[in-house]
CSV table of C-alpha atoms and ligand atoms in Angstrom, one decimal:
chain,number,residue,atom,x,y,z
A,140,MET,CA,13.7,-6.7,7.9
A,141,THR,CA,13.8,-5.9,11.6
A,142,GLN,CA,10.8,-4.5,13.4
A,143,PRO,CA,10.8,-0.9,12.2
A,144,PHE,CA,9.0,0.5,15.2
A,145,GLU,CA,8.7,-0.2,18.9
A,146,ILE,CA,5.3,0.7,20.3
A,147,THR,CA,4.3,-0.4,23.7
A,148,LEU,CA,1.4,0.1,26.1
A,149,GLN,CA,1.5,1.2,29.7
A,150,GLU,CA,-1.4,1.5,32.2
A,151,THR,CA,-2.4,5.0,33.1
A,152,ASN,CA,-0.3,6.3,35.9
A,153,LEU,CA,-0.3,10.1,36.5
A,154,ASP,CA,2.8,10.1,38.7
A,155,ALA,CA,4.9,8.4,36.0
A,156,ILE,CA,4.4,11.4,33.7
A,157,ASP,CA,6.6,13.7,35.6
A,158,ALA,CA,9.8,11.7,34.9
A,159,MET,CA,9.0,10.9,31.2
A,160,GLU,CA,11.8,12.0,28.9
A,161,GLY,CA,11.6,13.4,25.4
A,162,ARG,CA,8.2,14.3,24.0
A,163,VAL,CA,4.9,14.0,25.8
A,164,CYS,CA,1.7,14.1,23.8
A,165,VAL,CA,-1.7,15.0,25.4
A,166,PHE,CA,-5.2,15.3,24.0
A,167,VAL,CA,-7.8,18.0,24.3
A,168,THR,CA,-11.3,17.7,23.0
A,169,PRO,CA,-12.5,20.3,20.4
A,170,ASP,CA,-14.7,22.0,23.0
A,171,GLY,CA,-11.6,22.5,25.2
A,172,LYS,CA,-12.0,19.7,27.8
A,173,LEU,CA,-8.9,18.4,29.5
A,174,ASP,CA,-8.9,14.8,30.7
A,175,GLN,CA,-7.0,13.8,33.9
A,176,LEU,CA,-3.8,13.3,31.9
A,177,ALA,CA,-4.0,16.6,30.2
A,178,ARG,CA,-4.8,18.3,33.5
A,179,ARG,CA,-1.7,16.8,35.1
A,180,VAL,CA,0.5,18.0,32.2
A,181,ASN,CA,-1.2,21.4,32.3
A,182,LYS,CA,-0.5,21.7,36.0
A,183,LYS,CA,3.1,20.6,35.5
A,184,SER,CA,3.6,23.1,32.7
A,185,ARG,CA,2.1,25.9,34.8
A,186,GLY,CA,-1.1,26.3,32.9
A,187,ALA,CA,0.4,26.5,29.3
A,188,ILE,CA,-2.1,24.0,27.9
A,189,ALA,CA,-5.2,25.8,29.4
A,190,ARG,CA,-4.0,29.1,28.1
A,191,PHE,CA,-3.5,27.8,24.6
A,192,VAL,CA,-7.0,26.2,24.7
A,193,GLU,CA,-8.5,29.6,25.4
A,194,SER,CA,-6.7,31.2,22.4
A,195,PRO,CA,-8.1,31.7,18.9
A,196,ALA,CA,-5.3,29.5,17.6
A,197,PHE,CA,-6.8,26.5,19.3
A,198,ALA,CA,-10.2,27.2,17.8
A,199,ASP,CA,-8.5,27.3,14.3
A,200,MET,CA,-6.6,24.1,14.8
A,201,LYS,CA,-7.9,21.1,12.8
A,202,ILE,CA,-8.9,17.8,14.5
A,203,GLY,CA,-5.7,15.7,14.8
A,204,GLY,CA,-3.5,18.8,14.6
A,205,GLY,CA,-1.0,19.7,17.3
A,206,LYS,CA,0.8,22.5,19.1
A,207,ALA,CA,4.2,22.0,20.7
A,208,PHE,CA,5.5,23.7,23.8
A,209,ALA,CA,9.2,23.5,24.7
A,210,PHE,CA,10.7,22.8,28.1
A,211,PRO,CA,7.6,22.6,30.4
A,212,ALA,CA,8.4,24.0,33.8
A,213,ASP,CA,7.9,20.9,36.1
A,214,LEU,CA,8.3,18.0,33.8
A,215,LYS,CA,11.4,16.1,32.8
A,216,ALA,CA,10.2,16.0,29.2
A,217,GLU,CA,11.7,18.5,26.7
A,218,GLU,CA,8.5,19.0,24.9
A,219,VAL,CA,4.8,18.8,25.3
A,220,VAL,CA,2.5,18.4,22.2
A,221,LEU,CA,-1.2,19.3,22.7
A,222,ILE,CA,-3.4,17.5,20.1
A,223,LYS,CA,-7.0,18.4,19.4
A,224,LEU,CA,-9.1,15.2,19.3
A,225,PRO,CA,-12.6,14.2,20.4
A,226,LYS,CA,-13.0,11.5,23.0
A,227,ARG,CA,-14.6,9.3,20.4
A,228,PRO,CA,-12.6,10.1,17.3
A,229,THR,CA,-13.2,8.3,14.0
A,230,PRO,CA,-10.4,5.9,13.2
A,231,LEU,CA,-9.1,8.3,10.6
A,232,GLU,CA,-9.0,11.2,13.1
A,233,ALA,CA,-7.2,9.0,15.6
A,234,ARG,CA,-4.6,8.1,12.9
A,235,LYS,CA,-4.1,11.8,12.0
A,236,ALA,CA,-3.5,12.5,15.7
A,237,GLY,CA,-1.1,9.6,15.9
A,238,ALA,CA,0.8,11.0,13.0
A,239,THR,CA,1.0,14.4,14.8
A,240,CYS,CA,2.9,12.6,17.6
A,241,SER,CA,5.6,11.5,15.2
A,242,GLY,CA,8.7,13.4,14.0
A,243,TYR,CA,10.6,13.6,17.2
A,244,LYS,CA,14.0,12.0,17.6
A,245,GLY,CA,13.9,10.3,21.0
A,246,ALA,CA,11.4,9.0,23.5
A,247,VAL,CA,7.8,9.7,22.8
A,248,ALA,CA,5.0,9.2,25.3
A,249,ILE,CA,1.4,9.4,24.1
A,250,LEU,CA,-1.1,10.0,26.9
A,251,VAL,CA,-4.2,8.4,25.4
A,252,GLY,CA,-6.2,7.7,28.7
A,253,ALA,CA,-9.8,6.7,27.8
A,254,ILE,CA,-9.8,8.0,24.2
A,255,ARG,CA,-11.3,5.5,21.7
A,256,HIS,CA,-9.2,3.7,19.1
A,257,PRO,CA,-5.7,3.8,20.7
A,258,GLU,CA,-4.6,1.3,18.1
A,259,ASP,CA,-5.4,3.8,15.3
A,260,ILE,CA,-3.3,6.4,17.2
A,261,ALA,CA,-0.5,3.9,17.2
A,262,LEU,CA,-1.0,3.0,13.5
A,263,GLY,CA,-0.9,6.7,12.5
A,264,TYR,CA,2.2,7.2,14.5
A,265,ALA,CA,3.9,4.2,12.9
A,266,LEU,CA,2.9,5.1,9.4
A,267,LYS,CA,4.0,8.7,9.7
A,268,SER,CA,7.4,7.7,11.2
A,269,TYR,CA,8.4,5.8,8.1
A,270,GLN,CA,11.7,6.9,6.5
A,271,PHE,CA,13.8,5.6,3.7
A,272,VAL,CA,17.4,6.6,4.4
A,273,LYS,CA,19.3,3.4,3.8
A,274,HIS,CA,21.1,4.8,0.9
A,275,LYS,CA,22.2,8.0,2.6
A,276,SER,CA,25.7,7.6,3.9
A,277,ASP,CA,25.0,9.8,6.9
A,278,GLY,CA,21.5,8.6,7.5
A,279,LYS,CA,20.8,5.9,10.0
A,280,SER,CA,17.2,4.8,10.2
A,281,GLU,CA,15.9,5.3,13.7
A,282,THR,CA,13.5,2.9,15.2
A,283,ALA,CA,10.2,4.8,15.8
A,284,THR,CA,9.6,4.3,19.5
A,285,ALA,CA,6.6,5.3,21.5
A,286,VAL,CA,4.8,4.4,24.7
A,287,LEU,CA,1.0,4.7,24.8
A,288,MET,CA,-0.5,5.3,28.2
A,289,VAL,CA,-4.0,3.9,28.2
A,290,ASP,CA,-6.7,3.3,30.8
A,291,ALA,CA,-7.3,-0.3,29.8
A,292,VAL,CA,-4.3,-2.0,28.3
A,293,ALA,CA,-6.1,-5.2,27.7
A,294,ASP,CA,-8.7,-3.6,25.4
A,295,VAL,CA,-6.1,-2.4,22.8
A,296,ALA,CA,-5.6,-4.5,19.6
A,297,LEU,CA,-2.1,-3.2,19.1
A,298,GLU,CA,-0.7,-6.3,17.4
A,299,GLU,CA,-3.2,-6.0,14.5
A,300,ALA,CA,-2.6,-2.3,14.0
A,301,LEU,CA,1.1,-2.9,13.9
A,302,ALA,CA,0.7,-5.8,11.4
A,303,VAL,CA,-0.9,-3.3,9.1
A,304,ALA,CA,1.8,-0.7,9.6
A,305,ASP,CA,4.4,-3.4,9.0
A,306,GLY,CA,2.8,-4.4,5.7
A,307,VAL,CA,2.7,-0.7,4.6
A,308,TRP,CA,6.3,-0.2,5.5
A,309,PHE,CA,7.2,-3.4,3.5
A,310,THR,CA,5.4,-2.1,0.4
A,311,ARG,CA,7.0,1.4,0.8
A,312,ASP,CA,10.5,-0.1,1.1
A,313,LEU,CA,10.0,-2.2,-2.1
A,314,VAL,CA,8.6,0.8,-4.1
A,315,ASN,CA,11.3,3.2,-2.9
A,316,GLU,CA,14.1,0.8,-3.6
A,317,PRO,CA,16.1,1.7,-6.8
A,318,SER,CA,16.1,-0.8,-9.6
A,319,ASN,CA,19.8,-1.6,-9.5
A,320,VAL,CA,19.1,-3.0,-5.9
A,321,LEU,CA,15.6,-4.3,-6.4
A,322,THR,CA,16.2,-6.6,-9.3
A,323,THR,CA,13.7,-9.4,-10.1
A,324,THR,CA,16.0,-11.7,-8.1
A,325,GLU,CA,16.2,-9.5,-5.1
A,326,PHE,CA,12.5,-8.9,-5.1
A,327,ALA,CA,11.8,-12.7,-5.2
A,328,ASN,CA,14.3,-13.2,-2.4
A,329,ARG,CA,12.5,-10.6,-0.2
A,330,LEU,CA,9.2,-12.4,-0.8
A,331,LYS,CA,10.8,-15.8,-0.2
A,332,ASP,CA,11.8,-14.5,3.2
A,333,MET,CA,8.1,-14.3,4.2
A,334,GLU,CA,8.1,-18.1,4.6
A,335,ARG,CA,9.4,-17.3,8.1
A,336,LEU,CA,5.9,-15.9,8.7
A,337,GLY,CA,4.1,-19.0,7.5
A,338,VAL,CA,3.4,-17.9,4.0
A,339,LYS,CA,3.9,-20.5,1.3
A,340,VAL,CA,6.1,-18.9,-1.4
A,341,GLU,CA,6.9,-20.4,-4.8
A,342,VAL,CA,9.2,-18.7,-7.3
A,343,LEU,CA,8.5,-19.8,-10.9
A,344,GLU,CA,11.6,-19.3,-13.1
A,345,GLU,CA,11.7,-18.7,-16.8
A,346,ALA,CA,11.9,-22.3,-17.9
A,347,GLU,CA,8.7,-23.0,-16.0
A,348,LEU,CA,7.0,-19.9,-17.3
A,349,GLU,CA,7.9,-21.1,-20.8
A,350,LYS,CA,6.3,-24.5,-20.1
A,351,LEU,CA,3.2,-22.8,-18.8
A,352,GLY,CA,3.0,-20.7,-22.0
A,353,MET,CA,3.4,-17.3,-20.4
A,354,ARG,CA,4.8,-15.8,-23.6
A,355,THR,CA,3.4,-12.3,-23.2
A,356,LEU,CA,5.0,-12.0,-19.7
A,357,LEU,CA,8.3,-13.4,-20.9
A,358,ALA,CA,8.3,-11.2,-24.0
A,359,VAL,CA,8.4,-8.1,-21.7
A,360,GLY,CA,11.5,-9.3,-19.8
A,361,GLN,CA,13.4,-10.7,-22.8
A,362,GLY,CA,15.5,-7.6,-23.3
A,363,SER,CA,16.7,-7.6,-19.7
A,364,VAL,CA,19.6,-9.4,-18.1
A,365,SER,CA,17.4,-9.9,-15.0
A,366,PRO,CA,15.4,-13.1,-15.3
A,367,SER,CA,11.7,-12.9,-15.4
A,368,LYS,CA,9.9,-14.5,-12.5
A,369,VAL,CA,6.4,-15.1,-11.2
A,370,VAL,CA,6.1,-15.4,-7.4
A,371,VAL,CA,3.1,-17.1,-5.8
A,372,MET,CA,2.4,-16.4,-2.2
A,373,GLN,CA,-0.3,-18.3,-0.4
A,374,TRP,CA,-1.7,-17.4,3.0
A,375,ASN,CA,-3.9,-20.2,4.2
A,376,GLY,CA,-5.7,-19.1,7.4
A,377,ALA,CA,-9.1,-20.7,6.7
A,378,GLY,CA,-8.7,-24.3,5.8
A,379,LYS,CA,-9.8,-25.7,2.4
A,380,GLU,CA,-12.0,-23.0,0.9
A,381,ALA,CA,-11.2,-21.3,-2.4
A,382,PRO,CA,-8.8,-18.3,-2.0
A,383,PHE,CA,-9.3,-14.7,-2.7
A,384,ALA,CA,-6.7,-13.6,-5.2
A,385,LEU,CA,-4.4,-10.5,-5.5
A,386,VAL,CA,-2.4,-10.0,-8.6
A,387,GLY,CA,0.3,-7.4,-9.1
A,388,LYS,CA,2.3,-5.8,-11.9
A,389,GLY,CA,6.0,-6.0,-10.9
A,390,VAL,CA,8.0,-4.2,-13.6
A,391,VAL,CA,11.1,-3.5,-11.6
A,392,PHE,CA,12.1,-0.8,-14.2
A,393,ASP,CA,10.1,0.4,-17.2
A,394,THR,CA,12.2,2.1,-19.9
A,395,GLY,CA,9.4,1.6,-22.4
A,396,GLY,CA,11.6,-1.0,-24.2
A,397,ILE,CA,12.1,-0.3,-28.0
A,398,SER,CA,9.2,2.2,-27.8
A,399,ILE,CA,11.5,4.0,-25.4
A,400,LYS,CA,10.3,6.7,-23.0
A,401,PRO,CA,11.6,10.2,-23.0
A,402,SER,CA,14.5,10.6,-20.4
A,403,ALA,CA,12.9,13.3,-18.3
A,404,GLY,CA,11.3,11.7,-15.3
A,405,MET,CA,12.2,8.2,-16.4
A,406,GLU,CA,13.8,7.6,-13.0
A,407,ASP,CA,10.3,7.4,-11.5
A,408,MET,CA,9.8,4.1,-13.4
A,409,THR,CA,11.6,2.4,-10.6
A,410,MET,CA,8.2,2.3,-9.0
A,411,ASP,CA,6.6,0.4,-11.8
A,412,MET,CA,6.5,-2.6,-9.5
A,413,GLY,CA,4.1,-0.8,-7.2
A,414,GLY,CA,1.2,-3.2,-7.8
A,415,ALA,CA,3.4,-6.2,-6.9
A,416,GLY,CA,4.6,-4.2,-3.9
A,417,VAL,CA,1.1,-3.7,-2.6
A,418,VAL,CA,0.2,-7.4,-3.1
A,419,SER,CA,3.3,-8.3,-1.1
A,420,GLY,CA,2.5,-5.9,1.7
A,421,VAL,CA,-1.0,-7.2,2.1
A,422,ILE,CA,0.2,-10.8,2.3
A,423,ARG,CA,2.7,-9.7,4.9
A,424,THR,CA,0.0,-8.0,7.0
A,425,LEU,CA,-2.3,-11.1,6.7
A,426,ALA,CA,0.5,-13.3,7.9
A,427,LEU,CA,1.5,-11.0,10.8
A,428,ARG,CA,-2.0,-10.8,12.1
A,429,LYS,CA,-2.7,-14.5,11.4
A,430,ALA,CA,-5.8,-13.7,9.3
A,431,LYS,CA,-8.6,-16.3,9.2
A,432,SER,CA,-8.8,-16.2,5.4
A,433,ASN,CA,-7.3,-17.8,2.4
A,434,VAL,CA,-5.6,-15.3,0.1
A,435,VAL,CA,-3.2,-16.0,-2.8
A,436,GLY,CA,-0.9,-13.2,-4.1
A,437,VAL,CA,0.6,-13.6,-7.5
A,438,VAL,CA,3.2,-11.1,-8.9
A,439,GLY,CA,4.9,-10.9,-12.2
A,440,LEU,CA,8.5,-9.7,-11.9
A,441,VAL,CA,10.1,-8.5,-15.1
A,442,GLU,CA,12.2,-5.6,-16.4
A,443,ASN,CA,11.3,-3.8,-19.6
A,444,MET,CA,14.6,-3.0,-21.4
A,445,PRO,CA,15.6,-2.2,-25.0
A,446,ASP,CA,18.1,-4.7,-26.3
A,447,GLY,CA,19.1,-6.8,-29.3
A,448,ASN,CA,16.9,-9.5,-27.9
A,449,ALA,CA,14.0,-7.2,-26.8
A,450,MET,CA,10.5,-7.6,-28.2
A,451,ARG,CA,9.8,-5.2,-31.1
A,452,PRO,CA,6.8,-3.1,-32.0
A,453,GLY,CA,4.8,-5.2,-34.4
A,454,ASP,CA,5.7,-8.6,-32.8
A,455,VAL,CA,2.8,-11.0,-32.4
A,456,ILE,CA,2.8,-13.0,-29.2
A,457,THR,CA,0.6,-15.8,-28.0
A,458,SER,CA,-0.5,-15.5,-24.4
A,459,MET,CA,-1.0,-18.4,-21.9
A,460,LYS,CA,-4.8,-18.1,-22.6
A,461,GLY,CA,-4.1,-18.6,-26.3
A,462,VAL,CA,-5.2,-15.1,-27.3
A,463,THR,CA,-2.7,-13.6,-29.8
A,464,VAL,CA,-1.5,-10.1,-29.1
A,465,GLU,CA,0.1,-7.6,-31.5
A,466,VAL,CA,2.6,-5.5,-29.5
A,467,ASN,CA,2.2,-2.2,-31.3
A,468,ASN,CA,3.9,-0.4,-28.4
A,469,THR,CA,6.4,-2.1,-26.2
A,470,ASP,CA,5.7,0.6,-23.5
A,471,ALA,CA,2.3,-0.9,-22.9
A,472,GLU,CA,4.0,-3.8,-21.2
A,473,GLY,CA,2.1,-4.0,-17.9
A,474,ARG,CA,-1.0,-5.5,-19.5
A,475,LEU,CA,1.2,-8.1,-21.2
A,476,VAL,CA,2.5,-9.2,-17.8
A,477,LEU,CA,-0.9,-9.1,-16.2
A,478,ALA,CA,-2.6,-11.0,-19.1
A,479,ASP,CA,-0.6,-14.1,-18.3
A,480,ILE,CA,-0.7,-14.0,-14.5
A,481,LEU,CA,-4.4,-13.2,-14.3
A,482,TRP,CA,-5.1,-16.2,-16.5
A,483,TYR,CA,-2.6,-18.4,-14.5
A,484,THR,CA,-4.2,-17.4,-11.2
A,485,GLN,CA,-7.7,-18.3,-12.3
A,486,ASP,CA,-6.6,-21.5,-14.0
A,487,ARG,CA,-4.8,-22.7,-11.0
A,488,PHE,CA,-6.8,-21.4,-8.0
A,489,ALA,CA,-10.3,-20.7,-9.3
A,490,PRO,CA,-10.4,-17.8,-6.8
A,491,LYS,CA,-13.7,-16.6,-5.4
A,492,GLY,CA,-12.7,-13.1,-6.3
A,493,MET,CA,-9.7,-11.4,-7.9
A,494,ILE,CA,-8.2,-7.9,-7.6
A,495,ASN,CA,-5.2,-6.8,-9.6
A,496,LEU,CA,-3.1,-3.7,-8.9
A,497,ALA,CA,-0.8,-2.0,-11.4
A,498,THR,CA,0.9,1.3,-12.2
A,499,LEU,CA,-0.6,0.7,-15.6
A,500,THR,CA,-1.2,4.0,-17.4
A,501,GLY,CA,-0.1,7.6,-17.4
A,502,ALA,CA,-3.6,8.4,-18.6
A,503,MET,CA,-4.9,7.4,-15.1
A,504,ILE,CA,-2.9,10.4,-13.7
A,505,VAL,CA,-4.5,12.7,-16.3
A,506,ALA,CA,-7.9,11.5,-15.2
A,507,LEU,CA,-7.7,11.4,-11.4
A,508,GLY,CA,-4.4,13.0,-10.5
A,509,HIS,CA,-2.6,11.8,-7.4
A,510,GLU,CA,-5.7,11.8,-5.1
A,511,MET,CA,-7.5,8.7,-6.3
A,512,ALA,CA,-6.8,5.3,-8.0
A,513,GLY,CA,-9.1,4.2,-10.8
A,514,ALA,CA,-11.2,1.1,-10.2
A,515,PHE,CA,-12.5,-1.0,-13.1
A,516,SER,CA,-14.7,-4.0,-12.6
A,517,ASN,CA,-17.0,-6.7,-14.0
A,518,ASN,CA,-18.8,-7.1,-10.6
A,519,ASP,CA,-20.7,-4.3,-8.8
A,520,ASP,CA,-20.8,-6.2,-5.5
A,521,LEU,CA,-17.1,-6.7,-5.2
A,522,CYS,CA,-16.3,-3.3,-6.6
A,523,ASN,CA,-18.6,-1.5,-4.1
A,524,ALA,CA,-17.2,-3.5,-1.3
A,525,PHE,CA,-13.7,-2.5,-2.3
A,526,LEU,CA,-14.7,1.2,-2.6
A,527,LYS,CA,-16.3,1.1,0.8
A,528,ALA,CA,-13.2,-0.4,2.3
A,529,ALA,CA,-11.0,2.2,0.6
A,530,ASN,CA,-13.2,5.0,1.9
A,531,THR,CA,-13.1,3.6,5.5
A,532,GLU,CA,-9.3,3.5,5.3
A,533,GLY,CA,-9.0,7.0,3.8
A,534,GLU,CA,-7.5,5.7,0.5
A,535,GLY,CA,-9.1,7.4,-2.5
A,536,ALA,CA,-10.6,5.3,-5.3
A,537,TRP,CA,-13.1,6.1,-8.0
A,538,ARG,CA,-14.9,3.7,-10.3
A,539,MET,CA,-14.3,4.1,-14.0
A,540,PRO,CA,-16.5,2.9,-16.9
A,541,MET,CA,-16.0,-0.1,-19.1
A,542,SER,CA,-18.0,-1.2,-22.2
A,543,ASP,CA,-18.0,-3.1,-25.4
A,544,ASP,CA,-17.4,0.1,-27.4
A,545,TYR,CA,-14.1,0.6,-25.6
A,546,ASP,CA,-13.3,-3.1,-26.1
A,547,ALA,CA,-13.8,-2.7,-29.8
A,548,LEU,CA,-10.7,-0.4,-29.9
A,549,LEU,CA,-8.5,-3.4,-29.1
A,550,LYS,CA,-9.0,-4.7,-32.6
A,551,SER,CA,-5.7,-5.6,-34.4
A,552,ARG,CA,-5.1,-6.0,-38.2
A,553,VAL,CA,-2.9,-9.1,-37.7
A,554,ALA,CA,-3.6,-10.6,-34.3
A,555,ASP,CA,-6.7,-11.1,-32.0
A,556,ILE,CA,-6.0,-7.9,-30.2
A,557,ARG,CA,-3.3,-5.2,-30.0
A,558,ASN,CA,-1.8,-3.9,-26.7
A,559,SER,CA,-2.0,-0.1,-27.4
A,560,PRO,CA,-5.1,1.3,-28.9
A,561,GLY,CA,-3.9,4.9,-28.6
A,562,ARG,CA,-4.4,8.0,-26.5
A,563,PRO,CA,-8.2,8.4,-26.1
A,564,ALA,CA,-9.4,6.7,-22.9
A,565,GLY,CA,-6.0,5.1,-22.4
A,566,SER,CA,-6.8,3.8,-18.9
A,567,ILE,CA,-10.1,2.3,-19.9
A,568,THR,CA,-8.7,0.5,-23.0
A,569,ALA,CA,-6.0,-0.9,-20.7
A,570,ALA,CA,-8.7,-2.2,-18.4
A,571,GLN,CA,-10.6,-3.7,-21.4
A,572,PHE,CA,-7.4,-5.4,-22.4
A,573,LEU,CA,-7.1,-7.0,-19.0
A,574,LYS,CA,-10.7,-8.0,-19.1
A,575,ARG,CA,-10.0,-10.2,-22.1
A,576,PHE,CA,-8.0,-12.4,-19.6
A,577,VAL,CA,-10.7,-12.5,-16.9
A,578,LYS,CA,-13.2,-15.3,-16.9
A,579,GLU,CA,-16.9,-14.2,-16.9
A,580,GLU,CA,-17.5,-16.0,-13.6
A,581,THR,CA,-14.6,-14.4,-11.7
A,582,PRO,CA,-15.6,-11.3,-9.8
A,583,TRP,CA,-12.8,-8.9,-10.6
A,584,VAL,CA,-11.5,-5.4,-9.9
A,585,HIS,CA,-8.5,-3.8,-11.6
A,586,LEU,CA,-6.9,-0.9,-9.7
A,587,ASP,CA,-4.8,1.4,-11.7
A,588,ILE,CA,-2.5,3.0,-9.1
A,589,ALA,CA,-0.2,4.9,-11.4
A,590,GLY,CA,-1.1,8.2,-9.7
A,591,VAL,CA,-1.1,7.1,-6.0
A,592,ALA,CA,1.8,4.7,-5.6
A,593,LEU,CA,4.4,7.4,-5.3
A,594,LEU,CA,3.9,11.1,-4.3
A,595,ALA,CA,6.2,14.0,-4.8
A,596,LYS,CA,5.3,15.7,-1.5
A,597,ASP,CA,4.8,14.7,2.1
A,598,PHE,CA,1.3,13.4,2.9
A,599,ASP,CA,-0.8,13.0,6.1
A,600,LEU,CA,0.5,9.6,7.0
A,601,GLY,CA,4.0,9.6,5.5
A,602,PRO,CA,6.9,11.4,3.8
A,603,LYS,CA,7.2,12.0,0.1
A,604,GLY,CA,7.9,8.8,-1.9
A,605,ALA,CA,6.1,5.5,-1.8
A,606,THR,CA,2.7,5.6,-0.1
A,607,GLY,CA,1.8,2.0,0.3
A,608,TRP,CA,-1.7,3.0,-1.1
A,609,GLY,CA,-4.0,0.0,-1.0
A,610,VAL,CA,-2.5,-2.2,1.7
A,611,ARG,CA,-5.0,-0.9,4.3
A,612,ALA,CA,-8.0,-0.9,2.0
A,613,LEU,CA,-7.3,-4.5,0.8
A,614,ASP,CA,-6.6,-5.7,4.3
A,615,ARG,CA,-9.9,-4.1,5.4
A,616,LEU,CA,-11.8,-5.7,2.5
A,617,ILE,CA,-10.4,-9.1,3.3
A,618,ARG,CA,-11.1,-8.7,7.0
A,619,ASP,CA,-14.7,-7.5,6.5
A,620,ARG,CA,-15.7,-9.8,3.6
A,621,TYR,CA,-13.7,-13.0,3.9
A,622,GLU,CA,-13.1,-13.6,7.6
A,623,ALA,CA,-15.5,-15.2,9.9
B,167,BES,N1,4.4,2.2,-16.3
B,167,BES,C1,3.7,3.0,-17.3
B,167,BES,C2,2.6,3.8,-16.7
B,167,BES,C3,2.9,4.9,-15.8
B,167,BES,C4,3.1,6.2,-16.2
B,167,BES,C5,3.0,4.6,-14.4
B,167,BES,C6,3.4,7.2,-15.3
B,167,BES,C7,3.3,5.6,-13.5
B,167,BES,C8,3.5,6.9,-13.9
B,167,BES,C9,3.1,2.0,-18.3
B,167,BES,O1,3.9,0.9,-18.6
B,167,BES,C10,3.1,2.8,-19.6
B,167,BES,O2,4.2,3.1,-20.1
B,167,BES,N2,1.9,3.1,-20.1
B,167,BES,C11,1.8,3.7,-21.4
B,167,BES,C12,0.8,3.0,-22.2
B,167,BES,C13,0.7,3.5,-23.6
B,167,BES,C14,1.9,3.2,-24.3
B,167,BES,C15,-0.5,2.8,-24.2
B,167,BES,C16,1.4,5.2,-21.0
B,167,BES,O3,0.7,5.4,-20.1
B,167,BES,O4,1.9,6.1,-21.7
B,168,MN,MN1,5.4,1.1,-20.0
B,169,ZN,ZN1,5.0,0.2,-17.0
């Protein structure tokens, strides 16, 4: 993938503003104060900014919101956008403001001056500028371009912010991609490509998975012509210490299998690899910002199809751990994939902590809608650290309960456990199933992202479609908890 955006820095220079083309963005504090940049633009637009600031519309405007003026009198620019932002915004306010600068085809200048967190303004701009038009015959994807004019260029950690944006874009591209394009093979190839960034990438093929005993994962993919694969990505930025592990469900398409889904809305199941997409995006961000941490990402790439060779309801399958599973519903396939890769990850890496992500249950959407992901955990410390990181990054997450009483619902007549205990508490029983494959000593969080991976309408930091939810929170968690 080529760099999807081009954001550069320029030292503050009032005279340079007059000749800037395209869109010029300026900031005004909530109490109506204009900095030297805004005063210059105000003068060159013959007082339009000051007049707007006096109006009730400015008072009503939200922080980070903007107002556009066309064809300012004495500027070359076609448009000025006035944005309401305190001098010391929170990072989330700065990102919102950055997003407000986006949406213009052509040159964009963002006159930041002395405002704190210019990198968050850049990040908001980059995230909001995302578009997925590669399959539109008349749509060519524009590189999102912007110049940030700042008082102290040397103080801006632009590279790190853009590494985060790049990771989120990567995840969104994977999740938006239709399943005839993003097959298991294509997915693995895109991950293999990250070797260029210094990531160690291994692709485990079916014969190897068979040898390892990953029978529950293989069972899910056995009705598909696309071969099942497990991809292991290692970012080693901190020497020899044990890694932190991220594990992702990568069902490239989920028909439900023989327990087939109704056709209405089935096309959304192209995003059922969302967990694997987020894991991949985080690894990419870590590599791009050369993170001083050891993180391993493991994704299970399979396709759940009905076929003469597909697994059937009632089949009993032995997992890599040795636990036998009755598949009473072939549509509860995500947990079968995760069971084996969670076990494999602990067996091979003995990670100091493990977080898995999966578009695991429709019941998660019933519980929390599209605003928050569900977090399930065996470890308060890790879970709280994650929730804090998610909150800092503005990504909604809410802890859900687990208990032995829910675990008891997994009981099977013929095997150790069954994969689908039924409708009540569907997200919790799914989490209990996963917990059967987590060692007691492994601090673990399961994130059910069924409701947040893909949105049907535009949101603050992007257009409708894939969100990349979780990339920022996990990058933040790793940065704050596992980097010196
Ligand atoms: N991939 C689905 C869950 C899903 C539903 C994700 C809607 C995103 C949006 C998962 O594999 C699934 O089919 N789960 C079943 C589980 C049930 C059979 C126990 C579900 O939620 O209905
Ligand atoms: Mn399913
Ligand atoms: Zn699924």
